[in-house]
């Protein structure tokens, strides 16, 4: 059974993009960053690049322009008429960039999201608000076990054996601001 914790923190876009990394490194749990259209997305996906580089499962929810506004010069246009955001993220993430543009495919795409996270990879979920407002019936199976928690026995073994491996060696521990 998946237990969802409902916590929300509102911060600027750049820092928000790194929050899922720090949260995962501190707790072993996956979290998400939500970005609005336009420049906010550009700032928040800096953290997405780091998550990809470090194999950290994280969710980046990115709002696209609503379908009726495409081609009508919305203020922050992320369609092919504006900053063309989808191809940029597809170039960086490949199949780990999920675009929700058809509500009937939502169940399939959510299963794909879970499989990406299971491989310790970040995922960008781009959505159009008007598409998400459409009615749908979902049947999403819940996983039996969590693959993202730390194993207590592995941690105890590490704490027992690590001092033996570093004896007589210089050790540098780097803790970044995300942690």
PDB file of C-alpha atoms in Angstrom, residues 45-136:
ATOM      1  CA  UNK A  45      14.323  22.011 -14.417  1.00  0.00           C
ATOM      2  CA  UNK A  46      17.887  22.841 -13.366  1.00  0.00           C
ATOM      3  CA  UNK A  47      17.190  20.458 -10.482  1.00  0.00           C
ATOM      4  CA  UNK A  48      15.790  17.923 -12.941  1.00  0.00           C
ATOM      5  CA  UNK A  49      19.154  17.808 -14.741  1.00  0.00           C
ATOM      6  CA  UNK A  50      20.934  17.081 -11.451  1.00  0.00           C
ATOM      7  CA  UNK A  51      18.375  14.405 -10.549  1.00  0.00           C
ATOM      8  CA  UNK A  52      19.055  12.730 -13.896  1.00  0.00           C
ATOM      9  CA  UNK A  53      22.817  12.921 -13.401  1.00  0.00           C
ATOM     10  CA  UNK A  54      22.637  11.465  -9.870  1.00  0.00           C
ATOM     11  CA  UNK A  55      19.911   8.860 -10.582  1.00  0.00           C
ATOM     12  CA  UNK A  56      17.497  10.353  -8.082  1.00  0.00           C
ATOM     13  CA  UNK A  57      13.819   9.503  -8.548  1.00  0.00           C
ATOM     14  CA  UNK A  58      11.889  12.760  -8.572  1.00  0.00           C
ATOM     15  CA  UNK A  59       8.702  14.056 -10.145  1.00  0.00           C
ATOM     16  CA  UNK A  60       8.556  17.351 -12.027  1.00  0.00           C
ATOM     17  CA  UNK A  61       4.985  18.444 -12.795  1.00  0.00           C
ATOM     18  CA  UNK A  62       5.013  21.081 -15.490  1.00  0.00           C
ATOM     19  CA  UNK A  63       1.960  22.991 -16.625  1.00  0.00           C
ATOM     20  CA  UNK A  64       1.582  23.634 -20.326  1.00  0.00           C
ATOM     21  CA  UNK A  65      -0.692  26.149 -22.001  1.00  0.00           C
ATOM     22  CA  UNK A  66      -4.299  25.062 -22.322  1.00  0.00           C
ATOM     23  CA  UNK A  67      -5.132  23.608 -25.716  1.00  0.00           C
ATOM     24  CA  UNK A  68      -7.473  26.481 -26.815  1.00  0.00           C
ATOM     25  CA  UNK A  69      -4.746  29.086 -26.134  1.00  0.00           C
ATOM     26  CA  UNK A  70      -2.184  27.537 -28.506  1.00  0.00           C
ATOM     27  CA  UNK A  71      -1.490  29.910 -31.400  1.00  0.00           C
ATOM     28  CA  UNK A  72      -3.249  32.824 -29.697  1.00  0.00           C
ATOM     29  CA  UNK A  73      -0.138  34.339 -28.070  1.00  0.00           C
ATOM     30  CA  UNK A  74      -0.647  33.499 -24.387  1.00  0.00           C
ATOM     31  CA  UNK A  75       1.557  35.528 -22.054  1.00  0.00           C
ATOM     32  CA  UNK A  76       3.990  32.672 -21.339  1.00  0.00           C
ATOM     33  CA  UNK A  77       3.709  30.513 -24.427  1.00  0.00           C
ATOM     34  CA  UNK A  78       5.393  27.103 -24.081  1.00  0.00           C
ATOM     35  CA  UNK A  79       3.886  25.678 -27.294  1.00  0.00           C
ATOM     36  CA  UNK A  80       5.753  25.401 -30.602  1.00  0.00           C
ATOM     37  CA  UNK A  81       4.834  29.066 -31.171  1.00  0.00           C
ATOM     38  CA  UNK A  82       6.727  30.120 -28.020  1.00  0.00           C
ATOM     39  CA  UNK A  83       9.652  28.555 -26.135  1.00  0.00           C
ATOM     40  CA  UNK A  84       8.735  25.085 -27.461  1.00  0.00           C
ATOM     41  CA  UNK A  85       9.211  23.358 -24.119  1.00  0.00           C
ATOM     42  CA  UNK A  86       8.174  19.782 -24.965  1.00  0.00           C
ATOM     43  CA  UNK A  87      10.983  19.091 -27.499  1.00  0.00           C
ATOM     44  CA  UNK A  88      13.531  20.593 -25.102  1.00  0.00           C
ATOM     45  CA  UNK A  89      12.558  18.227 -22.292  1.00  0.00           C
ATOM     46  CA  UNK A  90      12.236  15.264 -24.663  1.00  0.00           C
ATOM     47  CA  UNK A  91      15.788  15.959 -25.871  1.00  0.00           C
ATOM     48  CA  UNK A  92      17.100  15.838 -22.290  1.00  0.00           C
ATOM     49  CA  UNK A  93      14.956  13.030 -20.878  1.00  0.00           C
ATOM     50  CA  UNK A  94      13.859  10.968 -23.864  1.00  0.00           C
ATOM     51  CA  UNK A  95      11.053   8.600 -22.823  1.00  0.00           C
ATOM     52  CA  UNK A  96      11.202   9.930 -19.250  1.00  0.00           C
ATOM     53  CA  UNK A  97       9.304  13.008 -20.452  1.00  0.00           C
ATOM     54  CA  UNK A  98       5.588  12.217 -20.218  1.00  0.00           C
ATOM     55  CA  UNK A  99       3.122  14.541 -21.969  1.00  0.00           C
ATOM     56  CA  UNK A 100      -0.512  14.235 -20.887  1.00  0.00           C
ATOM     57  CA  UNK A 101      -2.427  15.456 -23.899  1.00  0.00           C
ATOM     58  CA  UNK A 102      -5.064  12.712 -24.018  1.00  0.00           C
ATOM     59  CA  UNK A 103      -7.021  11.919 -20.852  1.00  0.00           C
ATOM     60  CA  UNK A 104      -7.817   8.396 -22.095  1.00  0.00           C
ATOM     61  CA  UNK A 105      -4.094   7.539 -21.927  1.00  0.00           C
ATOM     62  CA  UNK A 106      -3.657   8.780 -18.348  1.00  0.00           C
ATOM     63  CA  UNK A 107      -3.695   5.329 -16.731  1.00  0.00           C
ATOM     64  CA  UNK A 108      -1.060   4.017 -19.140  1.00  0.00           C
ATOM     65  CA  UNK A 109       1.123   7.082 -18.627  1.00  0.00           C
ATOM     66  CA  UNK A 110       0.904   6.875 -14.828  1.00  0.00           C
ATOM     67  CA  UNK A 111       2.065   3.249 -14.984  1.00  0.00           C
ATOM     68  CA  UNK A 112       4.965   4.438 -17.121  1.00  0.00           C
ATOM     69  CA  UNK A 113       5.784   7.132 -14.539  1.00  0.00           C
ATOM     70  CA  UNK A 114       5.942   4.494 -11.807  1.00  0.00           C
ATOM     71  CA  UNK A 115       8.275   2.300 -13.881  1.00  0.00           C
ATOM     72  CA  UNK A 116      10.606   5.268 -14.490  1.00  0.00           C
ATOM     73  CA  UNK A 117      10.743   6.130 -10.778  1.00  0.00           C
ATOM     74  CA  UNK A 118      11.350   2.471  -9.959  1.00  0.00           C
ATOM     75  CA  UNK A 119      14.575   2.704 -11.999  1.00  0.00           C
ATOM     76  CA  UNK A 120      15.739   5.632  -9.799  1.00  0.00           C
ATOM     77  CA  UNK A 121      15.240   8.149 -12.586  1.00  0.00           C
ATOM     78  CA  UNK A 122      13.474  11.500 -12.527  1.00  0.00           C
ATOM     79  CA  UNK A 123      10.369  12.048 -14.617  1.00  0.00           C
ATOM     80  CA  UNK A 124       8.868  15.197 -16.109  1.00  0.00           C
ATOM     81  CA  UNK A 125       5.078  15.118 -16.415  1.00  0.00           C
ATOM     82  CA  UNK A 126       3.832  17.867 -18.693  1.00  0.00           C
ATOM     83  CA  UNK A 127       0.104  18.483 -18.672  1.00  0.00           C
ATOM     84  CA  UNK A 128      -2.498  20.731 -20.208  1.00  0.00           C
ATOM     85  CA  UNK A 129      -4.974  21.960 -17.570  1.00  0.00           C
ATOM     86  CA  UNK A 130      -7.972  21.643 -19.887  1.00  0.00           C
ATOM     87  CA  UNK A 131      -7.090  17.991 -20.610  1.00  0.00           C
ATOM     88  CA  UNK A 132      -6.862  17.130 -16.905  1.00  0.00           C
ATOM     89  CA  UNK A 133     -10.346  18.577 -16.361  1.00  0.00           C
ATOM     90  CA  UNK A 134     -11.970  15.967 -18.587  1.00  0.00           C
ATOM     91  CA  UNK A 135     -13.808  13.060 -16.914  1.00  0.00           C
ATOM     92  CA  UNK A 136     -12.098   9.648 -16.769  1.00  0.00           C
TER      93      UNK A 136
END
